[in-house]
XYZ file of C-alpha atoms in Angstrom:
561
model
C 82.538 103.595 70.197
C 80.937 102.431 73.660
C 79.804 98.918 73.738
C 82.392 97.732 71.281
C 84.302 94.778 71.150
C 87.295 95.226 69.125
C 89.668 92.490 68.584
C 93.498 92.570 67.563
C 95.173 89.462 66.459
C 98.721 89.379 66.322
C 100.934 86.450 64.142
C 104.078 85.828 62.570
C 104.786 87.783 59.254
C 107.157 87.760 56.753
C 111.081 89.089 57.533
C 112.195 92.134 57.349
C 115.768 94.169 56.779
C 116.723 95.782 60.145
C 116.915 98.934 58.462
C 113.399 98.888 57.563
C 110.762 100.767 58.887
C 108.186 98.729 61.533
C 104.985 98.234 60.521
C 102.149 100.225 62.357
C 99.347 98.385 63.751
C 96.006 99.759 65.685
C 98.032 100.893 68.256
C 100.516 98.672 68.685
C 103.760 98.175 66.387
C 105.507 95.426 66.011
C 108.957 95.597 67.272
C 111.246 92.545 66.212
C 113.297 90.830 69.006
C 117.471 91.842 67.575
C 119.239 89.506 65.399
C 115.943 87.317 64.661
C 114.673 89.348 61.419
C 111.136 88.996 62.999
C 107.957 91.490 62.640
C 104.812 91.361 63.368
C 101.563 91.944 60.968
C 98.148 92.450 62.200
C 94.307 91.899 61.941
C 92.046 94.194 62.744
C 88.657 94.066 63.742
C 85.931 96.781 64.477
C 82.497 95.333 65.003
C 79.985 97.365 66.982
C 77.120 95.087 67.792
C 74.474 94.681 64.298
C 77.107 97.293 62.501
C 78.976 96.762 59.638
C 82.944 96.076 60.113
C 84.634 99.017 60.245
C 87.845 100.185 58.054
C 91.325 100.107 59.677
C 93.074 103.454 60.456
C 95.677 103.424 58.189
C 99.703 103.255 59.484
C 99.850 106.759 59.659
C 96.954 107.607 62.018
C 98.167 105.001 64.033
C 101.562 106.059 64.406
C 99.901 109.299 65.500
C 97.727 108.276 67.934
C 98.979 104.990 69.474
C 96.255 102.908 71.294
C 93.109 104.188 72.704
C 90.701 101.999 74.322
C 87.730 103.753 74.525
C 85.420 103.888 78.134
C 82.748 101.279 77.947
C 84.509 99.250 75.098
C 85.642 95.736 75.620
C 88.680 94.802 73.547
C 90.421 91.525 72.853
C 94.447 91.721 71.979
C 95.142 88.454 70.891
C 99.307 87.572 70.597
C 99.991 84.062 68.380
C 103.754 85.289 68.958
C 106.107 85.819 71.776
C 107.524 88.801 70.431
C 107.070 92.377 71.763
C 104.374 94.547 71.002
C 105.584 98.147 70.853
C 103.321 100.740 70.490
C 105.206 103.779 68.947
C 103.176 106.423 71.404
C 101.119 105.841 74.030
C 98.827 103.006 75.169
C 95.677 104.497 76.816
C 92.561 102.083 78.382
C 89.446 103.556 79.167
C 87.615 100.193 78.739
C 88.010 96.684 79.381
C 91.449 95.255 77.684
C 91.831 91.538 77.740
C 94.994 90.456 76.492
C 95.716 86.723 75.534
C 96.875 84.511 73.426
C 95.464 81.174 71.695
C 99.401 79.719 70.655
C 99.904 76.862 73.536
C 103.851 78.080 73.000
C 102.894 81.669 74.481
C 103.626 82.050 78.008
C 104.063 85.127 78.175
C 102.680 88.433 76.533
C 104.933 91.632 76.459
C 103.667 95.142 75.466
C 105.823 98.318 75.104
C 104.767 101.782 74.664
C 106.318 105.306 75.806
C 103.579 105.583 78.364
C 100.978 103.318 79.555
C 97.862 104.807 81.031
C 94.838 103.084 82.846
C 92.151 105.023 83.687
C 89.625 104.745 87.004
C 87.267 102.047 86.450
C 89.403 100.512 83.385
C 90.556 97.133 83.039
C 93.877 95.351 81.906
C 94.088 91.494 82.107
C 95.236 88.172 81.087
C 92.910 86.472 83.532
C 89.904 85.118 81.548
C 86.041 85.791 82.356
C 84.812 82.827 84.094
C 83.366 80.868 81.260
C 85.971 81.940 78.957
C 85.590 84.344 75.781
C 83.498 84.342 73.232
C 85.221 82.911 69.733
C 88.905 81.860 72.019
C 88.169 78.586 73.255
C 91.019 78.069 73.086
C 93.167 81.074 74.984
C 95.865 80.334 77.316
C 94.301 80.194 81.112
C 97.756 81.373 82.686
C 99.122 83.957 80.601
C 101.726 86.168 82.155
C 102.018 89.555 81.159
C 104.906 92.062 81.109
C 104.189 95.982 80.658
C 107.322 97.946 79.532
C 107.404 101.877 79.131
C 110.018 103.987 78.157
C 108.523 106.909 80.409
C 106.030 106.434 83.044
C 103.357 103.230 83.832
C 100.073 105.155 85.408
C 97.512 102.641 86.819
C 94.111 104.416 88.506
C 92.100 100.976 87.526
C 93.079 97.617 87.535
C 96.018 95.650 85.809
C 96.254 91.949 86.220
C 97.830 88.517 85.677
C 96.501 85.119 85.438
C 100.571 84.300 86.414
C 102.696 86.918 86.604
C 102.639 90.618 86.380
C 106.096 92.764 85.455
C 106.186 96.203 85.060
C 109.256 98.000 83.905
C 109.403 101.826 83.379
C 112.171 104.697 82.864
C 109.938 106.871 84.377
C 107.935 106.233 87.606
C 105.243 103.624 88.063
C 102.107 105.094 89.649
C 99.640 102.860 91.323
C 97.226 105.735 91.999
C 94.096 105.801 94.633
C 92.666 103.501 96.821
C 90.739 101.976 93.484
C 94.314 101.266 92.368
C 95.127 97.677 92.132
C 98.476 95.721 90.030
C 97.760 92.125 91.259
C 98.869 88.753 89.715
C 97.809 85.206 90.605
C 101.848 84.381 91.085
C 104.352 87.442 91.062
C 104.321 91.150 91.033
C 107.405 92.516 89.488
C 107.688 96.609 89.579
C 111.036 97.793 88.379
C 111.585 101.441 88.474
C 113.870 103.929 90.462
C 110.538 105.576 91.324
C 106.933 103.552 92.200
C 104.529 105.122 94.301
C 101.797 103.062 95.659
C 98.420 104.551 97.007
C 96.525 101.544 96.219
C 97.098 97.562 96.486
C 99.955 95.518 95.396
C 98.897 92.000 95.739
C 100.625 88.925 94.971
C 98.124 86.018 95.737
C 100.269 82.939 95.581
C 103.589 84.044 94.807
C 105.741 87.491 96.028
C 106.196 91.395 95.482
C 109.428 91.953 93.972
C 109.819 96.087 93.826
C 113.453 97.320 92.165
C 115.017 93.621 92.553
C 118.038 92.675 90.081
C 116.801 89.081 89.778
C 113.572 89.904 88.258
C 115.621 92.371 85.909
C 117.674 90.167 84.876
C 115.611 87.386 83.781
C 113.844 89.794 81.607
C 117.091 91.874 80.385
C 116.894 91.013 76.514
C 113.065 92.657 76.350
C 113.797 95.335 78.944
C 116.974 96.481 76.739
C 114.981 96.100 73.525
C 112.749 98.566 74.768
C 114.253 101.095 77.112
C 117.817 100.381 76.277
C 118.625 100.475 80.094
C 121.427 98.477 81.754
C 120.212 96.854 85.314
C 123.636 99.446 86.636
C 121.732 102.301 84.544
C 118.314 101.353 87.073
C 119.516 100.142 90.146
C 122.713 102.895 90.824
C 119.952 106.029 91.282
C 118.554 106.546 94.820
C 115.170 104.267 94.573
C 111.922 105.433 95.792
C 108.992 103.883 96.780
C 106.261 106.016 98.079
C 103.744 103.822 99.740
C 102.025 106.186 101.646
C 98.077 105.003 101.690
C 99.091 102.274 100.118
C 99.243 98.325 100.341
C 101.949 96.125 99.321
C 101.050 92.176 100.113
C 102.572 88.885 99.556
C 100.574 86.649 101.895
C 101.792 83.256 101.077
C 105.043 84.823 99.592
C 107.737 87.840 100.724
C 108.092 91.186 99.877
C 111.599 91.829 97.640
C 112.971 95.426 97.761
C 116.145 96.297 96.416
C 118.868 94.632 95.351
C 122.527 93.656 95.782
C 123.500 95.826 92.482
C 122.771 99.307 94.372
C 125.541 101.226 94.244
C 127.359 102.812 97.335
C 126.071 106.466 96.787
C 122.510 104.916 96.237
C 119.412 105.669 98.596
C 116.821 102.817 98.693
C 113.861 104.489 100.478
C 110.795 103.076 100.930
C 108.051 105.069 103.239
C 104.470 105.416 104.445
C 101.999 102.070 104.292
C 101.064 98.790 105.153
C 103.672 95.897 104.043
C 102.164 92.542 104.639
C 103.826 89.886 104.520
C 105.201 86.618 106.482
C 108.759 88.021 105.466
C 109.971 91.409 104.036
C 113.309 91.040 102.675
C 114.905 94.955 102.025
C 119.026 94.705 100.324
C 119.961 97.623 99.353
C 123.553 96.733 98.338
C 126.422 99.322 99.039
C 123.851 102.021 99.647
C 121.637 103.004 102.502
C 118.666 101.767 103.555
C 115.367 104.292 104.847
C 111.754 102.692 105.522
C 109.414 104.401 107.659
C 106.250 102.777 107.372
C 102.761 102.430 108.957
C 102.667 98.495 109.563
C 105.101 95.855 108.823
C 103.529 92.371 109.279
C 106.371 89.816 109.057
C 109.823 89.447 109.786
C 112.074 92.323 108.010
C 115.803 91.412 106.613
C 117.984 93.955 106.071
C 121.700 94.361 103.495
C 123.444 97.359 103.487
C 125.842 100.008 103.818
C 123.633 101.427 106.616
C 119.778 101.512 107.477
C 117.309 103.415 109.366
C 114.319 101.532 109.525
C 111.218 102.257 111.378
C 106.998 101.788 111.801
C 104.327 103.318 113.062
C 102.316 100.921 114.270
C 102.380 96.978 114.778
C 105.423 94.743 115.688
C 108.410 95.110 113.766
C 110.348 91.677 113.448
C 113.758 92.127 113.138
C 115.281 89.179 111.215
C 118.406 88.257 109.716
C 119.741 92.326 109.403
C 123.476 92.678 107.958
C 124.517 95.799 107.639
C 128.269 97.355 106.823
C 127.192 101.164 108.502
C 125.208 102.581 110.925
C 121.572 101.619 111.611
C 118.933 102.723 113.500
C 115.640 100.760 114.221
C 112.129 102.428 115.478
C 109.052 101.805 116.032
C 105.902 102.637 117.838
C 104.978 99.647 119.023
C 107.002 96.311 120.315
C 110.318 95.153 118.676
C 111.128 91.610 117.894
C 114.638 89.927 117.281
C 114.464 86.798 115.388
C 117.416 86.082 113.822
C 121.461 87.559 113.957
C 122.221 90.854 113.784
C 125.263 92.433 112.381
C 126.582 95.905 111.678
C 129.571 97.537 111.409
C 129.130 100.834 113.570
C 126.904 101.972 115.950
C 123.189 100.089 116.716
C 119.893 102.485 118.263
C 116.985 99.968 118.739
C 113.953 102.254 120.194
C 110.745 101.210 120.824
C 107.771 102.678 122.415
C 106.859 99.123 124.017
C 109.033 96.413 124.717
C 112.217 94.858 123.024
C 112.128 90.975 122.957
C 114.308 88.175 121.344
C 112.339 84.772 120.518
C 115.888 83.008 121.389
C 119.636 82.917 121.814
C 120.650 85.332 118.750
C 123.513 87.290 118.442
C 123.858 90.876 117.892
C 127.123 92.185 116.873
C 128.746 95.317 116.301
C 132.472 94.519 115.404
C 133.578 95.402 112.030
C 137.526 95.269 111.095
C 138.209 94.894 114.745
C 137.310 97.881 115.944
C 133.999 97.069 118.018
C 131.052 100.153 118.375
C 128.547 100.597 120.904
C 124.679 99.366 121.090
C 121.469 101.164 122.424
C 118.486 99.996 123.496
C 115.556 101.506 124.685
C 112.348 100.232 125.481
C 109.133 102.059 126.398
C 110.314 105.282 125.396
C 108.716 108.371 123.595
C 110.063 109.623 120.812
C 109.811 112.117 117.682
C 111.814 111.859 114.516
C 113.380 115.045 112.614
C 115.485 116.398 109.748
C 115.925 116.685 106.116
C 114.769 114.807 104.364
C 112.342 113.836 107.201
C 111.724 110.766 108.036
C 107.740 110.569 107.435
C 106.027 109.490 104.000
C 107.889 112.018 101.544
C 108.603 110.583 97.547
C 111.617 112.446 96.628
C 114.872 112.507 98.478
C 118.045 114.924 97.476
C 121.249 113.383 96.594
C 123.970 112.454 98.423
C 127.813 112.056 98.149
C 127.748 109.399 100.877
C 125.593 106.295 101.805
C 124.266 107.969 105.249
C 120.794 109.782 105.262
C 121.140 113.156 105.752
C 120.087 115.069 109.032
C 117.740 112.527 110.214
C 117.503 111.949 113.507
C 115.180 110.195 116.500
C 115.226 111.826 119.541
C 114.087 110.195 122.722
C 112.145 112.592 125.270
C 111.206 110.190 128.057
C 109.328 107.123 128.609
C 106.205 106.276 126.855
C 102.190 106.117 128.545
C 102.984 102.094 128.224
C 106.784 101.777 128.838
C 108.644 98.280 127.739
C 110.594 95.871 129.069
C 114.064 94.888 127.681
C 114.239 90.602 127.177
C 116.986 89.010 125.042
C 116.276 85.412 125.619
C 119.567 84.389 126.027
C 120.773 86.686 123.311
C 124.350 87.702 123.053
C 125.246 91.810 122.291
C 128.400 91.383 121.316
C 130.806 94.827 120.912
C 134.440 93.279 121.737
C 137.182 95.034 120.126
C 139.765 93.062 118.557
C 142.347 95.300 116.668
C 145.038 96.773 118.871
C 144.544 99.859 121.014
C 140.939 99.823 120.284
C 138.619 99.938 123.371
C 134.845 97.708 122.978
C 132.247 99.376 122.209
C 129.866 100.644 125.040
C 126.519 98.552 125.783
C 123.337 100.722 127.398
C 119.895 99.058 128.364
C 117.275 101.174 129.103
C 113.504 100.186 129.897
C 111.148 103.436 130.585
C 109.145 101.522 133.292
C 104.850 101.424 132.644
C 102.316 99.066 134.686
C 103.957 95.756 134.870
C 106.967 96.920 132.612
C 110.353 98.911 132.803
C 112.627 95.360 133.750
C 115.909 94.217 131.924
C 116.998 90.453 131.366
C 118.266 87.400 129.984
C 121.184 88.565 128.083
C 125.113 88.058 127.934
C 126.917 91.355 127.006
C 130.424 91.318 125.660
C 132.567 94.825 125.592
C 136.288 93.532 125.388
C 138.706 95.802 124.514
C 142.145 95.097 122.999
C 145.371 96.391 124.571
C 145.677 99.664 126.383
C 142.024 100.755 124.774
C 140.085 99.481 127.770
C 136.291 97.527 127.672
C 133.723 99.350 126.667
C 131.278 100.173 129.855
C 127.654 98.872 130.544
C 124.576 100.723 131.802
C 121.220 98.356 132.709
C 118.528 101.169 133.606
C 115.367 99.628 134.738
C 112.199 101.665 135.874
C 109.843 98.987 136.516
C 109.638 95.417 137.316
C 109.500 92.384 134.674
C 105.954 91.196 134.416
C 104.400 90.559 137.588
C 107.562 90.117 139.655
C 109.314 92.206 141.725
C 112.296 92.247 139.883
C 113.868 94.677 137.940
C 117.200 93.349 136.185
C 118.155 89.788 136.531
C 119.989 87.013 134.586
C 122.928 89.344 133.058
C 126.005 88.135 132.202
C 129.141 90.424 131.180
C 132.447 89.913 130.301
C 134.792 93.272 130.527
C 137.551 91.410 131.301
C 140.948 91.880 129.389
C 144.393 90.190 129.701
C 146.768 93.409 128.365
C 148.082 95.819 130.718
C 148.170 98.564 131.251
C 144.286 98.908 130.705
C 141.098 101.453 131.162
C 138.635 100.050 133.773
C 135.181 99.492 132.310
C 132.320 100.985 134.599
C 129.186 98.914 135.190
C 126.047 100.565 136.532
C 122.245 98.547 137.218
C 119.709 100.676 138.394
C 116.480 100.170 139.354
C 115.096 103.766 139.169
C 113.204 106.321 137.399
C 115.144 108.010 134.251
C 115.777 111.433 133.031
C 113.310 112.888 130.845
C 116.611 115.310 128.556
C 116.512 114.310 125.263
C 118.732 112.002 124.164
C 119.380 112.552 120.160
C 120.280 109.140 117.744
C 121.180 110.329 114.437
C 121.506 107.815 111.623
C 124.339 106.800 112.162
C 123.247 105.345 115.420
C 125.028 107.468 117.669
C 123.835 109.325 120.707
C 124.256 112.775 121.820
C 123.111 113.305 125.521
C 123.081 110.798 128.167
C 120.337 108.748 130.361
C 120.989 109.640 134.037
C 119.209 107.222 136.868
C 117.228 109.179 139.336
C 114.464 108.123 141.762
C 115.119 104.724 143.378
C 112.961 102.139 143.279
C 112.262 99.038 145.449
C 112.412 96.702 142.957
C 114.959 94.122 143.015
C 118.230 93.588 141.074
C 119.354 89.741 140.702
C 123.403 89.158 140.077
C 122.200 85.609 138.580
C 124.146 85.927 135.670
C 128.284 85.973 135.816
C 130.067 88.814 135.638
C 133.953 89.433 134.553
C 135.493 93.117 134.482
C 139.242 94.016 134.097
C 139.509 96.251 137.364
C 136.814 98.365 136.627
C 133.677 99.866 138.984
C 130.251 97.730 139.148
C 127.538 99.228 140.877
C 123.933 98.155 141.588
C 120.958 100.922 142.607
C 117.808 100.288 143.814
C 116.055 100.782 147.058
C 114.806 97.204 146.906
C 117.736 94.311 146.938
């Protein structure tokens, strides 16, 4: 059958009783919409090139085999309707599969089988040869195209959309090897508890929407008809996206991951990989957030319970994050702040390079009162352990609570580079409003490197709220800011409480070199082991910025002034 063009046109037929059996079609079955009485009937041609037409396989073998397009065949599956296709098995391409439709009404084609399989080197499209096809003058130019499975999608070749792609499955979708591409002119829509992603993901003009309710949702009456899933039923498992290899890109778009319906229990995990993107938008609802990826290009913004987020390589832009738990933020490279952050426990920002702000944000870690403490640390080497480890890994065990695990990142020292720490004006804010509660603690700490190792521009706020004290500062610098001699300049704190009796906050600058013990973050952001000043150094240490305690110690280091 190589070197075939086979063509399936699909129209409106006659009604039938719900309790009737659907009709069976060259693999695909005609599966009426509920309550509209609709099926679909079907015409079938075989025509190898100078052969005679070829005989239908009857219903039966049909039914048995589902759809099979053969390798080197070109086939044309033309829809007059806007009704789902079902095929009753499996849908298999080996060939070239061109999918459209020549109704002006058609928009949008759906297919549904209980697998869908594309094979290396195969083709599945709605995008029409340049010059059109041969007999369909007339075929829509910008069909979209939505592939629904009740088990697993399994792409190896190439699936796309002259407008948009969706792909739903109850399974896992598998965009498998670096041949792999899923790519629509407009949107990409994969919704799945499971996708893994060694190949592309492209969205030209539009975005990548992976495990988002809005996409479901605008597609729930065909999702349901097929898989009889709730959005709950999807989005309350732990969601994983293995990207490792892979690409997922939205260049004139964002990247969409997750969505406000994840339920508190719920892991949304995304890990290994290139995300590019101007903006990569992660909400993971009540649950917990984990990405550990290779490269993320734009700025990421972050909803959840709690959130350990973290890249190998490139700078990670921090936007808009708000999140109810405990975060931690990695990455080997530089850190960016670009917009507010929030959280409701403990914050670890680590970077191998430097931490920066591109203005006056505000960074906040008061939740119900009660403020928690914030870490930064710039230029500093690190590993990351645990179970489930935090490096590409697809499946992660369940959990009774929206924490991950035994993760942890553990600082050993300062990096071959070190980092500077510059907030731009930014405000960490860990004040402590509820009764008896002391602020949280604040700790700076830049590993110093050639021309690095300086802390600055930032106004820190640890208030604590009757006899519970201010939370205590630490500004460790072991280099100088740029090509100045200074290491920590334009700070400006406010300890300073008006209930007595009260527990003196401590401030300590430094300008010195810094232990090398480990200093464990977990992922809940707290810290277990302590950075301890040690060499002087003559750099210098401005008091430009204002600072108010409540009684407590301040003390500046350095051997320069």
């Amino acid at each position: 059958m190589s070197n075939q063009r086979k063509t399936f046109s699909f129209k409106p037929s006659r009604k039938f009783d719900s309790r009737a059996v659907s009709i069976a079609m060259l693999a695909l079955q005609a599966f009426p919409f509920a309550h509209s009485g609709i099926a679909m009937a079907a015409t079938v041609d075989v025509a190898p090139s100078g052969a005679a037409q070829q005989t239908p396989p009857t219903a039966a073998e049909i039914t048995k085999s589902g759809l099979t397009n053969t390798s080197g065949s070109t086939s044309v599956m033309n829809n007059t309707d806007s009704s789902l296709l079902y095929v009753t098995s499996n849908q298999n391409n080996y060939g070239t599969l061109y999918i459209i439709s020549t109704n002006p009404q058609v928009s949008t084609v759906s297919i549904g089988a209980q697998n869908i399989f594309n094979a290396p080197g195969a083709l599945i499209t709605t995008v029409l040869p340049t010059g059109g096809l041969a007999g369909y003058a007339n075929a829509i130019g910008n069909l979209s195209l939505n592939l629904i499975a009740v088990n697993d999608i399994i792409n190896q070749g190439s699936i796309t959309s002259a407008n948009n792609l969706t792909a739903f499955a109850g399974g896992v979708i598998n965009n498998s090897g670096t041949a792999a591409l899923m790519q629509a002119t407009n949107n990409v829509n994969l919704i799945s508890s499971t996708i893994a992603n060694s190949g592309v993901l492209n969205a030209i003009n539009g975005s990548v929407n992976l495990a988002n309710s809005a996409v479901f949702a605008s597609t729930l009456a065909t999702v349901q008809q097929s898989l009889g899933n709730t959005l709950a039923s999807i989005m309350q498992q732990n969601i994983n996206i293995n990207n490792t290899k892979g690409v997922i890109q939205a260049l004139n778009g964002t990247v969409n991951v997750g969505g406000s319906d994840i339920a508190k229990s719920a892991i949304l995990s995304v890990i290994g990989g290139n995300v590019l993107s101007p903006t990569f938008n992660v909400d993971a609802g009540q649950g917990a957030v984990q990405v550990n990826l290779d490269q993320i290009s734009g700025t990421v913004n972050v909803s959840a319970c709690s959130a350990q987020l973290g890249a190998s390589s490139g700078v990670l832009t921090l936007g808009n994050i708000n999140i109810a738990g405990d975060p931690t933020f990695f990455n080997n490279d530089d850190i960016q702040i670009t917009g507010n952050i929030s959280v409701g426990q403990d914050l670890a920002i680590i970077s191998s390079k430097n931490i920066t702000s591109t203005g006056a944000h505000t960074i906040t870690t008061t939740a119900g009162g009660i403020g928690n403490d914030v870490f930064m640390i710039a230029g500093a080497a690190f590993t990351t352990q645990g179970t489930p480890s935090p490096s590409p890994s697809l499946t992660l065990p369940p959990l009774t609570n929206a924490l991950i695990g035994q993760q942890t990142v553990t600082v050993t020292g300062g990096s071959l580079s070190g980092g500077s720490i510059d907030l731009a004006g930014s405000t960490v804010d860990t004040r402590s409003s509820l009764a008896d509660n002391a602020g949280g603690n604040i700790t700076l700490v830049a590993f110093g490197g050639l021309g690095t190792g300086g802390v600055e521009n930032a106004i820190l706020k640890t208030d604590g709220a009757g006899p519970g004290g201010s939370g205590n500062v630490a500004a460790f610098a072991g280099g100088p800011s740029g090509l100045t001699n200074t290491a920590i300049s334009n700070i400006s704190i406010d300890s300073a409480r008006s209930s007595k009796p009260f527990v003196p906050s401590t401030i300590l600058f430094a300008a010195s070199t810094i232990s090398n013990s480990s200093v464990i973050f977990n992922a809940s952001g707290q810290a277990f082991g302590v950075f301890v000043p040690l060499t002087l150094l003559s750099h210098d240490i401005l008091a430009s910025g204002a600072i108010t305690t409540s009684g407590g110690g301040f003390e500046a280091k350095t051997a320069g002034v």
